[in-house]
PDB file of C-alpha atoms and ligand atoms in Angstrom:
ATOM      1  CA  UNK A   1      13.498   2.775 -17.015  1.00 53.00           C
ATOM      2  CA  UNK A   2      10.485   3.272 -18.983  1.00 72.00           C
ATOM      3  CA  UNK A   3       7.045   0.858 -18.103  1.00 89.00           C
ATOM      4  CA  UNK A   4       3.640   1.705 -16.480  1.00 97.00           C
ATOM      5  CA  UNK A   5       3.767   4.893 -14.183  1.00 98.00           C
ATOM      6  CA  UNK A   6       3.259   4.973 -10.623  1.00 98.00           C
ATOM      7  CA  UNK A   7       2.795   7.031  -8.272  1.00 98.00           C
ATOM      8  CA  UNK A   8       3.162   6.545  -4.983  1.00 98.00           C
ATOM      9  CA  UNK A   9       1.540   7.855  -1.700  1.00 98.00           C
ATOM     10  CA  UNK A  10       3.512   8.357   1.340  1.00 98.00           C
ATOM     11  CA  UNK A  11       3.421  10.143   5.089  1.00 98.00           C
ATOM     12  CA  UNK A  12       6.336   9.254   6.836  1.00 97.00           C
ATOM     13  CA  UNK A  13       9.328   7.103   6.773  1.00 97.00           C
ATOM     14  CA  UNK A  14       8.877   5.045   3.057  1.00 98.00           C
ATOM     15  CA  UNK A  15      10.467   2.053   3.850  1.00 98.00           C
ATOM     16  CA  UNK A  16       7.856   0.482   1.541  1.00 98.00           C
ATOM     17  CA  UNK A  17       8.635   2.755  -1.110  1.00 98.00           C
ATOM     18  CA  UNK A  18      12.072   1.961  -1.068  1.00 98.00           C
ATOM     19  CA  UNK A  19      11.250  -1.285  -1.373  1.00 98.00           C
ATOM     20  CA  UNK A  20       9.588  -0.098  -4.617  1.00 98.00           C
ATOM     21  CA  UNK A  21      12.309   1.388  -5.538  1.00 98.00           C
ATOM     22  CA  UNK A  22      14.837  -1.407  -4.815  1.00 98.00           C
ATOM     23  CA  UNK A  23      12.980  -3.921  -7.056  1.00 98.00           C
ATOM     24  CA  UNK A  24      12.235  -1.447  -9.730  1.00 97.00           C
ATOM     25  CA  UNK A  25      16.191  -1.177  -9.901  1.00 96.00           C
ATOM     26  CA  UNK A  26      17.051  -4.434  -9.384  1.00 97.00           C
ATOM     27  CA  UNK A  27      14.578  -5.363 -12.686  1.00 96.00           C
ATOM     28  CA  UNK A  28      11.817  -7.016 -10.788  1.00 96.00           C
ATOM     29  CA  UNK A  29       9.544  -4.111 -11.185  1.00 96.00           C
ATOM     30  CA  UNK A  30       8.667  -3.415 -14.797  1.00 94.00           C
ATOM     31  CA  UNK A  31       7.474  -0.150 -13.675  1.00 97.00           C
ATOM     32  CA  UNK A  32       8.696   3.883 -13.561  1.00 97.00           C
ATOM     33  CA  UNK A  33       7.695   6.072 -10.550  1.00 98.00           C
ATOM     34  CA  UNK A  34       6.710   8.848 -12.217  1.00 98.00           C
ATOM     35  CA  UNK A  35       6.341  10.894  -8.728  1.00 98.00           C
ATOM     36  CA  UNK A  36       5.881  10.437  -4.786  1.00 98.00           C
ATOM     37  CA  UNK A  37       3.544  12.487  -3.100  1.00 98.00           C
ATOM     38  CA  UNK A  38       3.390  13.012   0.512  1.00 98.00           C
ATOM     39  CA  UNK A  39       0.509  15.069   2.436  1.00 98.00           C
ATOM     40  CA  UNK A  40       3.455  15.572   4.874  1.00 97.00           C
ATOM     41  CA  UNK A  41       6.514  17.940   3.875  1.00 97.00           C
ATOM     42  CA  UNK A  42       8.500  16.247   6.815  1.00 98.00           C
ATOM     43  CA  UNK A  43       8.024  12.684   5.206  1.00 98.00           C
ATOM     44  CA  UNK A  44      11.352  10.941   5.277  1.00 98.00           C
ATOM     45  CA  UNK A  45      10.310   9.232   2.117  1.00 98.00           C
ATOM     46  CA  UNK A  46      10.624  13.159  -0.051  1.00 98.00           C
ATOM     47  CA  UNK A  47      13.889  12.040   0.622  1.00 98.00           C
ATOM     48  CA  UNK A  48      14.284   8.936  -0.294  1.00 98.00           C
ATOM     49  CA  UNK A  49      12.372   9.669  -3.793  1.00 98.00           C
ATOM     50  CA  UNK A  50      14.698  12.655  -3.902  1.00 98.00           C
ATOM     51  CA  UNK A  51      17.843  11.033  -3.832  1.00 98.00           C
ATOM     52  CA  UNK A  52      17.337   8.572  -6.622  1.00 98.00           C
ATOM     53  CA  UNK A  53      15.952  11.610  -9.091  1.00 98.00           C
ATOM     54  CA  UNK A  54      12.197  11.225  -8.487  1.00 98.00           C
ATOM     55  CA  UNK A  55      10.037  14.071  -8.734  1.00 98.00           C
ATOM     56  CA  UNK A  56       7.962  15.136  -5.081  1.00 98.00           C
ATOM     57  CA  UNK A  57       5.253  16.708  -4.641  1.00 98.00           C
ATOM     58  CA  UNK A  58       3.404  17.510  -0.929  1.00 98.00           C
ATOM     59  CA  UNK A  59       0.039  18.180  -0.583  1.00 98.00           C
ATOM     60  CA  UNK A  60      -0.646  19.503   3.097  1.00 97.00           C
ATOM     61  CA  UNK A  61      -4.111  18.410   4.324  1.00 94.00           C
ATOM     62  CA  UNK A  62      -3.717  20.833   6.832  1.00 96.00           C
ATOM     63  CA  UNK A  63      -3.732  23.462   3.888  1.00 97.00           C
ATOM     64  CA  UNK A  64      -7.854  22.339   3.262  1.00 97.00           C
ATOM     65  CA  UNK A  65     -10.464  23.379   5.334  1.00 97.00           C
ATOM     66  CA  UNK A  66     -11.834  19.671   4.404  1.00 96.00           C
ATOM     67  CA  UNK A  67     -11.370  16.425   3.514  1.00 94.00           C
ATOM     68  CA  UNK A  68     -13.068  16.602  -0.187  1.00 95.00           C
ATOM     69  CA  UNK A  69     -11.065  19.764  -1.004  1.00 96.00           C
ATOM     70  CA  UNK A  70      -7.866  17.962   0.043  1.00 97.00           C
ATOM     71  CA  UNK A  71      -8.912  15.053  -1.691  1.00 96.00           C
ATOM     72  CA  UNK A  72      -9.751  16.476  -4.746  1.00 96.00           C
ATOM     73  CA  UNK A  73      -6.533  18.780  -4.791  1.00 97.00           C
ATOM     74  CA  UNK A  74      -4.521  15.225  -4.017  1.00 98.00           C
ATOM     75  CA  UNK A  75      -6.605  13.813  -6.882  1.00 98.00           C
ATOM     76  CA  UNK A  76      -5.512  16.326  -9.308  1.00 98.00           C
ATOM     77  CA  UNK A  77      -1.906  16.053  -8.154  1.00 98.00           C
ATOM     78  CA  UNK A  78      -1.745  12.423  -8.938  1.00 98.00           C
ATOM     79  CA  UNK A  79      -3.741  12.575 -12.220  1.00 98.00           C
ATOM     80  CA  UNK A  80      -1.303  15.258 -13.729  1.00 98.00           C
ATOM     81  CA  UNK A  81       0.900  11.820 -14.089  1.00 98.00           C
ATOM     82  CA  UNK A  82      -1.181   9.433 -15.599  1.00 97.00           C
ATOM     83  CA  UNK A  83      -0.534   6.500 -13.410  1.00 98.00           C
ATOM     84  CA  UNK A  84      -1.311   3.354 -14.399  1.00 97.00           C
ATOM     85  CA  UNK A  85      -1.644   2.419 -10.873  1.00 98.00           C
ATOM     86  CA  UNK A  86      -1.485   4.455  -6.961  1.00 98.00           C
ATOM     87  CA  UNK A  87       0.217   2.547  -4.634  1.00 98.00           C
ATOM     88  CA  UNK A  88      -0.589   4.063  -0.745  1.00 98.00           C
ATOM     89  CA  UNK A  89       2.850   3.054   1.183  1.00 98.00           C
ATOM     90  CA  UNK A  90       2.534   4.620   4.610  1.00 96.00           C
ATOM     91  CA  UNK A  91      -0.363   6.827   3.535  1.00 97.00           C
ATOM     92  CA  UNK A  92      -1.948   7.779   6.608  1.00 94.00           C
ATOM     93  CA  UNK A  93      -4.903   9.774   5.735  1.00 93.00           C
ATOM     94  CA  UNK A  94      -8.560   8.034   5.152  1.00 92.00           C
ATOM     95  CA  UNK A  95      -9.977   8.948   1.532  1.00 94.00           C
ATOM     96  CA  UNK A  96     -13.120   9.715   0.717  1.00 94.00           C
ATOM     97  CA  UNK A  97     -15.927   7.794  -1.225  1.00 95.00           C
ATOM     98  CA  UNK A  98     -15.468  10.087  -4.479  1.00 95.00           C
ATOM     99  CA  UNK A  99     -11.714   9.873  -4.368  1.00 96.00           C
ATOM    100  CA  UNK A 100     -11.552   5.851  -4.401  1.00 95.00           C
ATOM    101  CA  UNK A 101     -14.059   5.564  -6.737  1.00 94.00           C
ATOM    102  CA  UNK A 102     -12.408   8.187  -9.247  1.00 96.00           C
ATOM    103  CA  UNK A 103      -9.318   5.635  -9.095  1.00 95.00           C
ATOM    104  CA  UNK A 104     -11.736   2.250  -9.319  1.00 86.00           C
ATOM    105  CA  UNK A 105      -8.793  -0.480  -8.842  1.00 90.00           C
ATOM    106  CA  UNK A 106      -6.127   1.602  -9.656  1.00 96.00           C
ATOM    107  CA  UNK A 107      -5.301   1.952  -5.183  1.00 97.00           C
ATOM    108  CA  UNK A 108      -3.411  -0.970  -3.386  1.00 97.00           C
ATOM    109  CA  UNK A 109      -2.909  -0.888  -0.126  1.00 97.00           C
ATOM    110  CA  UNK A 110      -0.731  -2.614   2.223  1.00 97.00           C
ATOM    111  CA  UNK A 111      -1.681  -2.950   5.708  1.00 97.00           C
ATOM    112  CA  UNK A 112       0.721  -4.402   8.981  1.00 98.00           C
ATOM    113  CA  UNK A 113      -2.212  -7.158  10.052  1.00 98.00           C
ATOM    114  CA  UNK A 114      -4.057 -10.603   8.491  1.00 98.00           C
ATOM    115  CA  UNK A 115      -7.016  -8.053   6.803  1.00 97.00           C
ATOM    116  CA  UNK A 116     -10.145  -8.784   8.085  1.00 97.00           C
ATOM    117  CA  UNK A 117      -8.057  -9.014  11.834  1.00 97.00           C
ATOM    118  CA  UNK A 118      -7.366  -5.549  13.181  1.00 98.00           C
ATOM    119  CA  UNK A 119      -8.133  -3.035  10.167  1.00 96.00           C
ATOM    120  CA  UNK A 120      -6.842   0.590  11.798  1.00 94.00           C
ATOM    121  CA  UNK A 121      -4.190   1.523  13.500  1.00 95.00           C
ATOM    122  CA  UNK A 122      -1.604   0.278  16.004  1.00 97.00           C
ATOM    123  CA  UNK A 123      -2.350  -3.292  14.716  1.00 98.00           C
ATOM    124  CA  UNK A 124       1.211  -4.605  16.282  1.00 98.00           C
ATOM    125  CA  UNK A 125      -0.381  -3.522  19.595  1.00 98.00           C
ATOM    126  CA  UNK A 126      -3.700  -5.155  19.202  1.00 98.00           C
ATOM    127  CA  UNK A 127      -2.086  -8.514  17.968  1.00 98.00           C
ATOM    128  CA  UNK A 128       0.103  -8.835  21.105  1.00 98.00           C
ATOM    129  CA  UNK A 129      -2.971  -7.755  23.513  1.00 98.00           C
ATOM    130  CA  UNK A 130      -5.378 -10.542  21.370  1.00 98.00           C
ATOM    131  CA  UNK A 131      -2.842 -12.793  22.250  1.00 98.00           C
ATOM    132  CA  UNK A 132      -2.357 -13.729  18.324  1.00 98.00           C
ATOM    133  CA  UNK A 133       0.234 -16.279  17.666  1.00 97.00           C
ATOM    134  CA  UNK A 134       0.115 -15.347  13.941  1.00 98.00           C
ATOM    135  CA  UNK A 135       0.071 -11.715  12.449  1.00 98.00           C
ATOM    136  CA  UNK A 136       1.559 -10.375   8.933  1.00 98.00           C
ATOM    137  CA  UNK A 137       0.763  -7.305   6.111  1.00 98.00           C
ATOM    138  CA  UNK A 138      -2.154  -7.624   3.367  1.00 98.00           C
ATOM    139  CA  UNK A 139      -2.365  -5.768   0.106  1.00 98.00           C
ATOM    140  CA  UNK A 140      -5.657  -5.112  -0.660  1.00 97.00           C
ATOM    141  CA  UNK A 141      -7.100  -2.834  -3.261  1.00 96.00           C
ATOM    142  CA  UNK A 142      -8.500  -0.315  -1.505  1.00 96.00           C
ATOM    143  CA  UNK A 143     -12.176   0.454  -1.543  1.00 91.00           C
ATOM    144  CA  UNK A 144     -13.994   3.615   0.480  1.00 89.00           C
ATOM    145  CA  UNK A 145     -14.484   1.097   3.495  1.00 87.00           C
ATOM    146  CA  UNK A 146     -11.294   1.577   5.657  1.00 86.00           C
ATOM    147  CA  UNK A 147      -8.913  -1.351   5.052  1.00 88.00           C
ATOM    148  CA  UNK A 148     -11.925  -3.487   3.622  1.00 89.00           C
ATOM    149  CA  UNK A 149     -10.919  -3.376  -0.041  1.00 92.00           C
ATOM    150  CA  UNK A 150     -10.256  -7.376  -1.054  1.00 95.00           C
ATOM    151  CA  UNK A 151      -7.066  -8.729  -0.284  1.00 97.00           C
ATOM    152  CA  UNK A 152      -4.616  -9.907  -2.701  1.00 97.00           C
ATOM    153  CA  UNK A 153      -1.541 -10.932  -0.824  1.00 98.00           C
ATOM    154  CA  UNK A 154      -0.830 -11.763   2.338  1.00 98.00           C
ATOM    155  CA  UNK A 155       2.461 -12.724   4.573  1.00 98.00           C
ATOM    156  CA  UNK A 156       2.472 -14.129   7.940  1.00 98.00           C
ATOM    157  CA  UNK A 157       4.544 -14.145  10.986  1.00 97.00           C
ATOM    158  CA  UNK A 158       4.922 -15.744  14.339  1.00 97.00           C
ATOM    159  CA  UNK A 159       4.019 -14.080  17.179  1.00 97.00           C
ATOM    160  CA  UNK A 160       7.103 -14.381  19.654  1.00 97.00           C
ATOM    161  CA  UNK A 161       6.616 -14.771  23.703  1.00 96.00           C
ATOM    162  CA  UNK A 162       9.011 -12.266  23.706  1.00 97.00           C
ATOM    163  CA  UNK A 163       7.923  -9.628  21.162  1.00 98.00           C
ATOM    164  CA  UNK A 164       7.665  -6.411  21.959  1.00 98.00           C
ATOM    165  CA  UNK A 165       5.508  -3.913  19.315  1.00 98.00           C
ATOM    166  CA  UNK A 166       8.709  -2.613  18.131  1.00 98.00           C
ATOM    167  CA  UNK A 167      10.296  -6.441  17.641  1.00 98.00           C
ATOM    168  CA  UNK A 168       6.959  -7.445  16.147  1.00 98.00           C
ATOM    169  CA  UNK A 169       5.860  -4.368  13.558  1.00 98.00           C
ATOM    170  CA  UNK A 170       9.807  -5.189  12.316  1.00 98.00           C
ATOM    171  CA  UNK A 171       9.532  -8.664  11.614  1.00 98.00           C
ATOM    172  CA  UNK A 172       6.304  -7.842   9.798  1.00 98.00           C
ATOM    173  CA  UNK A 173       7.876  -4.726   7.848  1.00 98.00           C
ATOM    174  CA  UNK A 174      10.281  -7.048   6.436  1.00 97.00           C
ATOM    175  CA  UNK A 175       7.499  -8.956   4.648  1.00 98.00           C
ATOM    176  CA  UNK A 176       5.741  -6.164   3.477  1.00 98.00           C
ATOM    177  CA  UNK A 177       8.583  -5.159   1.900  1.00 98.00           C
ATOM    178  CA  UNK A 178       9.004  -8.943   0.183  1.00 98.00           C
ATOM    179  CA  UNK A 179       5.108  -8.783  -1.063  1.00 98.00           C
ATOM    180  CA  UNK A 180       4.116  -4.904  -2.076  1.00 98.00           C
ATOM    181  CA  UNK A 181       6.987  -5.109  -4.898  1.00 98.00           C
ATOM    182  CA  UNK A 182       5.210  -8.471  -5.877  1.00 98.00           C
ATOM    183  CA  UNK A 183       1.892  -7.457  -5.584  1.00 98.00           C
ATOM    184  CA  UNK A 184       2.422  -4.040  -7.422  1.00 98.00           C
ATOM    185  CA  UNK A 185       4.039  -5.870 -10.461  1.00 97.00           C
ATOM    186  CA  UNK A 186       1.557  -8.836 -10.576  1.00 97.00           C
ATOM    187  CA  UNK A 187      -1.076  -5.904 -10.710  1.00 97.00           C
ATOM    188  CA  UNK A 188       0.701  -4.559 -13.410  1.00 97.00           C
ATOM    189  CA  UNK A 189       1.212  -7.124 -15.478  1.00 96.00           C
ATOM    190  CA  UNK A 190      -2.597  -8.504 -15.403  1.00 95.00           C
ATOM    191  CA  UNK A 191      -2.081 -11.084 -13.103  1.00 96.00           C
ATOM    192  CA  UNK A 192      -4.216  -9.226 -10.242  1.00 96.00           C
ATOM    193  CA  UNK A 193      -7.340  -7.568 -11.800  1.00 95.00           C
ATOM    194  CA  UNK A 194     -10.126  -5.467  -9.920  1.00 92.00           C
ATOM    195  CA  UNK A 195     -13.291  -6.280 -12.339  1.00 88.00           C
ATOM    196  CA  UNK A 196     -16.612  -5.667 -11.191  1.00 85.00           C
ATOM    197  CA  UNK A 197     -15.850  -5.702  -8.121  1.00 84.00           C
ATOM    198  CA  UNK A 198     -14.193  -8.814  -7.701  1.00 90.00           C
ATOM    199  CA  UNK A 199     -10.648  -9.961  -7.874  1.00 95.00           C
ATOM    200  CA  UNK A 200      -9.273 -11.926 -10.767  1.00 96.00           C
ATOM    201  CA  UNK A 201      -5.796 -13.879 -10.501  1.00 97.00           C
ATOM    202  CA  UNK A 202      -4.637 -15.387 -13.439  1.00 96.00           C
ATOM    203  CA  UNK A 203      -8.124 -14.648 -15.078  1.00 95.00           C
ATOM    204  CA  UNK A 204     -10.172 -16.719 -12.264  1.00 96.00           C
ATOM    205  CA  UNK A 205     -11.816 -15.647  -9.416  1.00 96.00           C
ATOM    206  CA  UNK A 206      -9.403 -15.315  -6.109  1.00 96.00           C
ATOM    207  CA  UNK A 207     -11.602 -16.562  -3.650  1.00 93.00           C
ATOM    208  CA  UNK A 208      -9.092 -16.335  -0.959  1.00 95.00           C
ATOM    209  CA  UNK A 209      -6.005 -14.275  -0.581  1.00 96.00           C
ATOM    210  CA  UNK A 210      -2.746 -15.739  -2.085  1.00 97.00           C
ATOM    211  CA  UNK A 211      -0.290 -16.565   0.715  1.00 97.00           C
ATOM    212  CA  UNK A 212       3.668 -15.632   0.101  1.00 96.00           C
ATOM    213  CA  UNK A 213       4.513 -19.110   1.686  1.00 91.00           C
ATOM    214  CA  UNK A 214       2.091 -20.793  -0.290  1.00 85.00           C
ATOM    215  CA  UNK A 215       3.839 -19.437  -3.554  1.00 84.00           C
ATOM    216  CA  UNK A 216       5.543 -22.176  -5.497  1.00 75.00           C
ATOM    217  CA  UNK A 217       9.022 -20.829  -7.247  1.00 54.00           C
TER     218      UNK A 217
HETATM  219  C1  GRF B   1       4.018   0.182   7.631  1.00 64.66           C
HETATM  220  O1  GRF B   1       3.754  -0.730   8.681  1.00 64.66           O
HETATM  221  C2  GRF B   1       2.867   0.122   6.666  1.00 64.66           C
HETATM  222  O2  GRF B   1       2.268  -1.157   6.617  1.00 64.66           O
HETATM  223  C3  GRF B   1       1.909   1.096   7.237  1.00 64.66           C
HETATM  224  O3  GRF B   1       2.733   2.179   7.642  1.00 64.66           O
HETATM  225  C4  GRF B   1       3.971   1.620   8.143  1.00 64.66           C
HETATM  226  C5  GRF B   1       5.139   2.451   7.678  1.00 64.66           C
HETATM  227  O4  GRF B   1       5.244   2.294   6.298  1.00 64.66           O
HETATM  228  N1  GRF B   1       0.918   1.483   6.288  1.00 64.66           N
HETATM  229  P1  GRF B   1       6.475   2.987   5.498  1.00 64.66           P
HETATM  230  O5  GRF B   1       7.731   2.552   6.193  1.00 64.66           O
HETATM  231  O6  GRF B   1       6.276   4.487   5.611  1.00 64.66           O
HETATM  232  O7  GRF B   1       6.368   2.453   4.110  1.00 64.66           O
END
C-alpha cells in the first residue's frame, strides 16, 4: 500500500515491528515500509520483514572501526529510501550527535519504562528492585541524549507482587505494541510534530505526555 515511507530500525526479535506491520495491514497505518535495517544479520526481525516482501538491509557495526563511520554508513543506508519518518524498534545501538541531528524529528523511539524513570537498559529489572508499583513503554522522539528525547505516548502497567522480569517486560511489550502503531501514524499524519524543539499535538504545545488510558474513543 502506497503512503509515507518508513523505515525501520531493528536488532533482535521485532516484535514491535510486527506490530508495525500488523496495523499497516490491517489499515490503521497509512504508511509503506519501504525497508528494515538491522545492524545485526542474526535479527529475528530480517525475518519477519522478509516474509511479508520487505526489503533488508544489515549494517554490521562490528564492520566500523567507529561509531561515526557506522553511523554515517547507517545514515546513508536509510537515506537511499527517503523516509518520511525512522522508527528505532529494538534498536540497540546509541547514535551519535551528528546522526540524530541529520534526522531532526524524523527518530521515535519506544522505550520499556515511564521516560524520565529508568532511561537504559534492563528497565524491567530496575522497576521490580525500585519497588515500582507502576511501569509501562514511552515513545519519545529521540534526541542525542540517551532516551531523553520528549515523550509523546505513554502506557502504564501494574506492577504485580508476583512478577518476575520475564512476566513484567511481557505485560509491558503488549502495550508497546498497542501505542508505537499509534504513535507512528499520529506522527504521520501531523498530529505529533517536533518544531523547534518542542512537541506539538494537535497544533498546541504537549506539555505532558498523552496517556493511552487517558485517550477518549
Ligand atoms: C522492547 O522492550 C523494546 O521496548 C526495546 O527492545 C525490546 C524488544 O523490542 N527497545 P522488539 O521485540 O525487538 O521490537
Amino acid at each position: 500500500m502506497a503512503g509515507p515511507k518508513l523505515v525501520v530500525l531493528i536488532s533482535g526479535g521485532g516484535t514491535n515491528l510486527q506490530a508495525l506491520i500488523d496495523a499497516l495491514r490491517a489499515g490503521e497505518l497509512p504508511a509503506e515500509i519501504a525497508a528494515v535495517i538491522s545492524n545485526r544479520g542474526d535479527a529475528y526481525g530480517l525475518q519477519r520483514a522478509a516474509q511479508v516482501g520487505i526489503p533488508t538491509r544489515v549494517v554490521d557495526h562490528r564492520h566500523y572501526p567507529d561509531r561515526p563511520t557506522f553511523d554515517r554508513a547507517l545514515l546513508a543506508e536509510i537515506e537511499a529510501w527517503q523516509p518520511a519518518l525512522v522508527p528505532l524498534a529494538g534498536f540497540m545501538r546509541v547514535l551519535t550527535a551528528d546522526f540524530v541531528t541529520h534526522f531532526r524529528g524524523r527518530l521515535l523511539n519506544i522505550h520499556p519504562s515511564l521516560l524520565p524513570r529508568h532511561r537504559g537498559l534492563d528497565t524491567h529489572r530496575r522497576a521490580l528492585q525500585a519497588g515500582d508499583r507502576e511501569h509501562g513503554a514511552s515513545v519519545h522522539f529521540v534526541t542525542p541524549e540517551l532516551d531523553g528525547g520528549p515523550v509523546v505516548l505513554q502506557a502504564r502497567v501494574p506492577v504485580k507482587a508476583d512478577d518476575d522480569e520475564a512476566t513484567l517486560a511481557a505485560r509491558v511489550l503488549t502495550k508497546e505494541h498497542v501505542i508505537y502503531p499509534l504513535a507512528v501514524r499520529w506522527v504521520l499524519e501531523g498530529r505529533l510534530v517536533w518544531q523547534d524543539g518542542q512537541v506539538l499535538y494537535d497544533s498546541r504545545p504537549l506539555a505532558q505526555p498523552l496517556q493511552l488510558d487517558e485517550l477518549d474513543g
